[in-house]
């Protein structure tokens, strides 16, 4: 694990602790937009698994300068560093509908790569899987998916 931004340790005891991360992102431009949303909606931290994040023009607030950004080389590295007792919530097709989902007080939200999503071995380790409804295809851009879930957490649940 690499902590890309010097920051204090996680305050996992905060009542509204949540972090958002991306597993094996393909298009890093989407990450900048997601990080900007996470910062605006009060995320406690950000993380990537398996691929490093480079600062993006879409993150005009430079979120990693304000909240911790961690990079894990593998999913197992993430699991080893993840504090006990905090649920891992996958954002993936085929899960519980977001409109009926009750967000845990503390959570890690994980999105997968834009083309393949989260692999089955990762989904098996998740405590919850949440899906976004759609009128046509239930497939959204990575940044849009994460932003909708975080907005729902903060204002609609």
mmCIF file of C-alpha atoms in Angstrom:
data_model
loop_
_atom_site.group_PDB
_atom_site.id
_atom_site.type_symbol
_atom_site.label_atom_id
_atom_site.label_comp_id
_atom_site.label_asym_id
_atom_site.label_seq_id
_atom_site.Cartn_x
_atom_site.Cartn_y
_atom_site.Cartn_z
ATOM 1 C CA UNK A 1 0.000 0.000 0.000
ATOM 2 C CA UNK A 2 1.147 3.488 -0.804
ATOM 3 C CA UNK A 3 -0.284 6.583 0.821
ATOM 4 C CA UNK A 4 0.004 9.107 -1.990
ATOM 5 C CA UNK A 5 -0.915 12.057 0.188
ATOM 6 C CA UNK A 6 0.518 12.612 3.667
ATOM 7 C CA UNK A 7 -2.569 12.561 5.855
ATOM 8 C CA UNK A 8 -3.607 11.496 9.326
ATOM 9 C CA UNK A 9 -4.655 7.935 9.976
ATOM 10 C CA UNK A 10 -8.222 7.000 9.162
ATOM 11 C CA UNK A 11 -10.772 8.105 11.707
ATOM 12 C CA UNK A 12 -12.918 5.009 11.239
ATOM 13 C CA UNK A 13 -14.924 5.836 14.346
ATOM 14 C CA UNK A 14 -16.515 8.891 12.724
ATOM 15 C CA UNK A 15 -20.258 8.341 12.513
ATOM 16 C CA UNK A 16 -20.325 9.041 8.768
ATOM 17 C CA UNK A 17 -17.009 7.496 7.692
ATOM 18 C CA UNK A 18 -16.872 6.440 4.042
ATOM 19 C CA UNK A 19 -14.230 6.022 1.384
ATOM 20 C CA UNK A 20 -14.613 5.412 -2.325
ATOM 21 C CA UNK A 21 -12.249 3.456 -4.514
ATOM 22 C CA UNK A 22 -11.757 2.021 -7.969
ATOM 23 C CA UNK A 23 -10.465 -1.442 -8.850
ATOM 24 C CA UNK A 24 -8.213 -1.638 -11.929
ATOM 25 C CA UNK A 25 -9.420 1.589 -13.583
ATOM 26 C CA UNK A 26 -8.929 1.760 -17.350
ATOM 27 C CA UNK A 27 -9.635 5.437 -17.990
ATOM 28 C CA UNK A 28 -8.122 7.572 -15.285
ATOM 29 C CA UNK A 29 -9.972 10.682 -16.518
ATOM 30 C CA UNK A 30 -13.107 9.312 -14.847
ATOM 31 C CA UNK A 31 -11.347 9.050 -11.516
ATOM 32 C CA UNK A 32 -10.746 12.806 -11.307
ATOM 33 C CA UNK A 33 -14.469 13.465 -11.634
ATOM 34 C CA UNK A 34 -15.307 10.824 -9.016
ATOM 35 C CA UNK A 35 -12.722 12.231 -6.593
ATOM 36 C CA UNK A 36 -14.173 15.728 -7.039
ATOM 37 C CA UNK A 37 -17.635 14.403 -6.165
ATOM 38 C CA UNK A 38 -16.275 12.444 -3.195
ATOM 39 C CA UNK A 39 -14.603 15.565 -1.823
ATOM 40 C CA UNK A 40 -17.760 17.649 -2.264
ATOM 41 C CA UNK A 41 -19.895 15.015 -0.510
ATOM 42 C CA UNK A 42 -17.624 14.496 2.490
ATOM 43 C CA UNK A 43 -15.673 11.324 1.750
ATOM 44 C CA UNK A 44 -13.117 10.354 4.365
ATOM 45 C CA UNK A 45 -10.688 9.018 1.786
ATOM 46 C CA UNK A 46 -10.054 7.765 -1.725
ATOM 47 C CA UNK A 47 -8.259 4.677 -3.019
ATOM 48 C CA UNK A 48 -7.249 2.758 -6.105
ATOM 49 C CA UNK A 49 -6.474 -0.935 -6.369
ATOM 50 C CA UNK A 50 -4.082 -2.220 -8.985
ATOM 51 C CA UNK A 51 -3.414 0.926 -10.968
ATOM 52 C CA UNK A 52 -2.012 4.245 -9.888
ATOM 53 C CA UNK A 53 -3.944 7.472 -10.110
ATOM 54 C CA UNK A 54 -2.530 10.510 -11.852
ATOM 55 C CA UNK A 55 -3.920 13.969 -11.161
ATOM 56 C CA UNK A 56 -6.629 14.763 -13.706
ATOM 57 C CA UNK A 57 -7.944 18.041 -15.068
ATOM 58 C CA UNK A 58 -11.456 16.887 -14.124
ATOM 59 C CA UNK A 59 -10.478 17.082 -10.439
ATOM 60 C CA UNK A 60 -10.317 20.869 -10.275
ATOM 61 C CA UNK A 61 -10.341 20.831 -6.466
ATOM 62 C CA UNK A 62 -7.392 18.415 -6.325
ATOM 63 C CA UNK A 63 -9.192 16.135 -3.891
ATOM 64 C CA UNK A 64 -6.072 14.149 -2.885
ATOM 65 C CA UNK A 65 -4.634 17.359 -1.438
ATOM 66 C CA UNK A 66 -7.568 17.533 0.993
ATOM 67 C CA UNK A 67 -8.360 13.924 1.899
ATOM 68 C CA UNK A 68 -6.180 10.791 1.938
ATOM 69 C CA UNK A 69 -5.550 8.964 -1.337
ATOM 70 C CA UNK A 70 -4.231 5.425 -0.983
ATOM 71 C CA UNK A 71 -3.057 3.003 -3.617
ATOM 72 C CA UNK A 72 -3.073 -0.757 -3.109
ATOM 73 C CA UNK A 73 -1.121 -3.020 -5.455
ATOM 74 C CA UNK A 74 -3.717 -5.802 -5.201
ATOM 75 C CA UNK A 75 -7.154 -6.525 -3.793
ATOM 76 C CA UNK A 76 -5.490 -8.655 -1.115
ATOM 77 C CA UNK A 77 -3.368 -5.664 -0.069
ATOM 78 C CA UNK A 78 -6.568 -3.637 0.280
ATOM 79 C CA UNK A 79 -8.218 -6.388 2.334
ATOM 80 C CA UNK A 80 -5.179 -6.616 4.616
ATOM 81 C CA UNK A 81 -5.252 -2.844 5.275
ATOM 82 C CA UNK A 82 -9.036 -2.496 5.547
ATOM 83 C CA UNK A 83 -10.165 -1.804 9.107
ATOM 84 C CA UNK A 84 -12.302 -4.573 10.573
ATOM 85 C CA UNK A 85 -16.032 -4.080 10.857
ATOM 86 C CA UNK A 86 -16.473 -1.629 7.985
ATOM 87 C CA UNK A 87 -18.569 -3.077 5.155
ATOM 88 C CA UNK A 88 -17.301 -3.214 1.588
ATOM 89 C CA UNK A 89 -20.060 -2.141 -0.810
ATOM 90 C CA UNK A 90 -19.604 -3.001 -4.482
ATOM 91 C CA UNK A 91 -21.233 -0.820 -7.126
ATOM 92 C CA UNK A 92 -21.985 -3.353 -9.836
ATOM 93 C CA UNK A 93 -24.786 -4.575 -12.080
ATOM 94 C CA UNK A 94 -26.913 -7.371 -10.613
ATOM 95 C CA UNK A 95 -27.019 -6.153 -7.028
ATOM 96 C CA UNK A 96 -29.644 -4.604 -4.772
ATOM 97 C CA UNK A 97 -31.375 -1.605 -6.302
ATOM 98 C CA UNK A 98 -29.918 1.685 -5.123
ATOM 99 C CA UNK A 99 -33.409 3.096 -4.491
ATOM 100 C CA UNK A 100 -34.024 0.471 -1.782
ATOM 101 C CA UNK A 101 -30.478 0.290 -0.421
ATOM 102 C CA UNK A 102 -29.830 1.481 3.120
ATOM 103 C CA UNK A 103 -26.276 2.776 3.365
ATOM 104 C CA UNK A 104 -24.265 1.658 6.376
ATOM 105 C CA UNK A 105 -23.028 4.463 8.645
ATOM 106 C CA UNK A 106 -19.454 3.514 7.769
ATOM 107 C CA UNK A 107 -18.499 1.948 4.448
ATOM 108 C CA UNK A 108 -15.980 1.422 1.698
ATOM 109 C CA UNK A 109 -17.526 1.807 -1.769
ATOM 110 C CA UNK A 110 -15.763 0.006 -4.617
ATOM 111 C CA UNK A 111 -16.273 0.460 -8.340
ATOM 112 C CA UNK A 112 -14.739 -1.688 -11.058
ATOM 113 C CA UNK A 113 -13.083 -0.973 -14.364
ATOM 114 C CA UNK A 114 -15.280 0.591 -17.005
ATOM 115 C CA UNK A 115 -15.110 -2.389 -19.365
ATOM 116 C CA UNK A 116 -15.168 -5.423 -17.049
ATOM 117 C CA UNK A 117 -16.533 -4.216 -13.724
ATOM 118 C CA UNK A 118 -15.509 -6.105 -10.607
ATOM 119 C CA UNK A 119 -14.289 -9.697 -10.942
ATOM 120 C CA UNK A 120 -16.163 -12.477 -9.165
ATOM 121 C CA UNK A 121 -13.408 -13.058 -6.590
ATOM 122 C CA UNK A 122 -13.773 -9.410 -5.487
ATOM 123 C CA UNK A 123 -17.593 -9.527 -5.462
ATOM 124 C CA UNK A 124 -17.452 -12.609 -3.215
ATOM 125 C CA UNK A 125 -15.596 -10.566 -0.588
ATOM 126 C CA UNK A 126 -18.073 -7.658 -0.671
ATOM 127 C CA UNK A 127 -20.666 -7.329 2.066
ATOM 128 C CA UNK A 128 -23.199 -5.705 -0.252
ATOM 129 C CA UNK A 129 -23.592 -5.216 -4.001
ATOM 130 C CA UNK A 130 -25.594 -2.217 -5.173
ATOM 131 C CA UNK A 131 -26.876 -1.518 -8.688
ATOM 132 C CA UNK A 132 -28.180 1.604 -10.340
ATOM 133 C CA UNK A 133 -31.509 1.441 -12.088
ATOM 134 C CA UNK A 134 -31.864 2.715 -15.637
ATOM 135 C CA UNK A 135 -34.578 3.282 -18.208
ATOM 136 C CA UNK A 136 -32.503 1.598 -20.920
ATOM 137 C CA UNK A 137 -29.150 -0.051 -20.103
ATOM 138 C CA UNK A 138 -28.116 -0.298 -16.425
ATOM 139 C CA UNK A 139 -24.544 0.599 -17.379
ATOM 140 C CA UNK A 140 -23.143 4.010 -16.470
ATOM 141 C CA UNK A 141 -19.813 5.745 -16.770
ATOM 142 C CA UNK A 142 -17.601 4.988 -13.737
ATOM 143 C CA UNK A 143 -17.591 8.585 -12.465
ATOM 144 C CA UNK A 144 -21.344 8.900 -12.944
ATOM 145 C CA UNK A 145 -22.047 5.623 -11.104
ATOM 146 C CA UNK A 146 -19.928 6.537 -8.122
ATOM 147 C CA UNK A 147 -21.275 10.074 -7.999
ATOM 148 C CA UNK A 148 -24.894 8.892 -8.028
ATOM 149 C CA UNK A 149 -24.240 6.438 -5.176
ATOM 150 C CA UNK A 150 -22.423 9.018 -3.056
ATOM 151 C CA UNK A 151 -25.150 11.602 -3.640
ATOM 152 C CA UNK A 152 -27.773 9.007 -2.678
ATOM 153 C CA UNK A 153 -25.812 8.242 0.501
ATOM 154 C CA UNK A 154 -25.638 11.896 1.525
ATOM 155 C CA UNK A 155 -29.060 13.199 0.537
ATOM 156 C CA UNK A 156 -31.550 10.491 -0.394
ATOM 157 C CA UNK A 157 -31.199 7.673 2.098
#
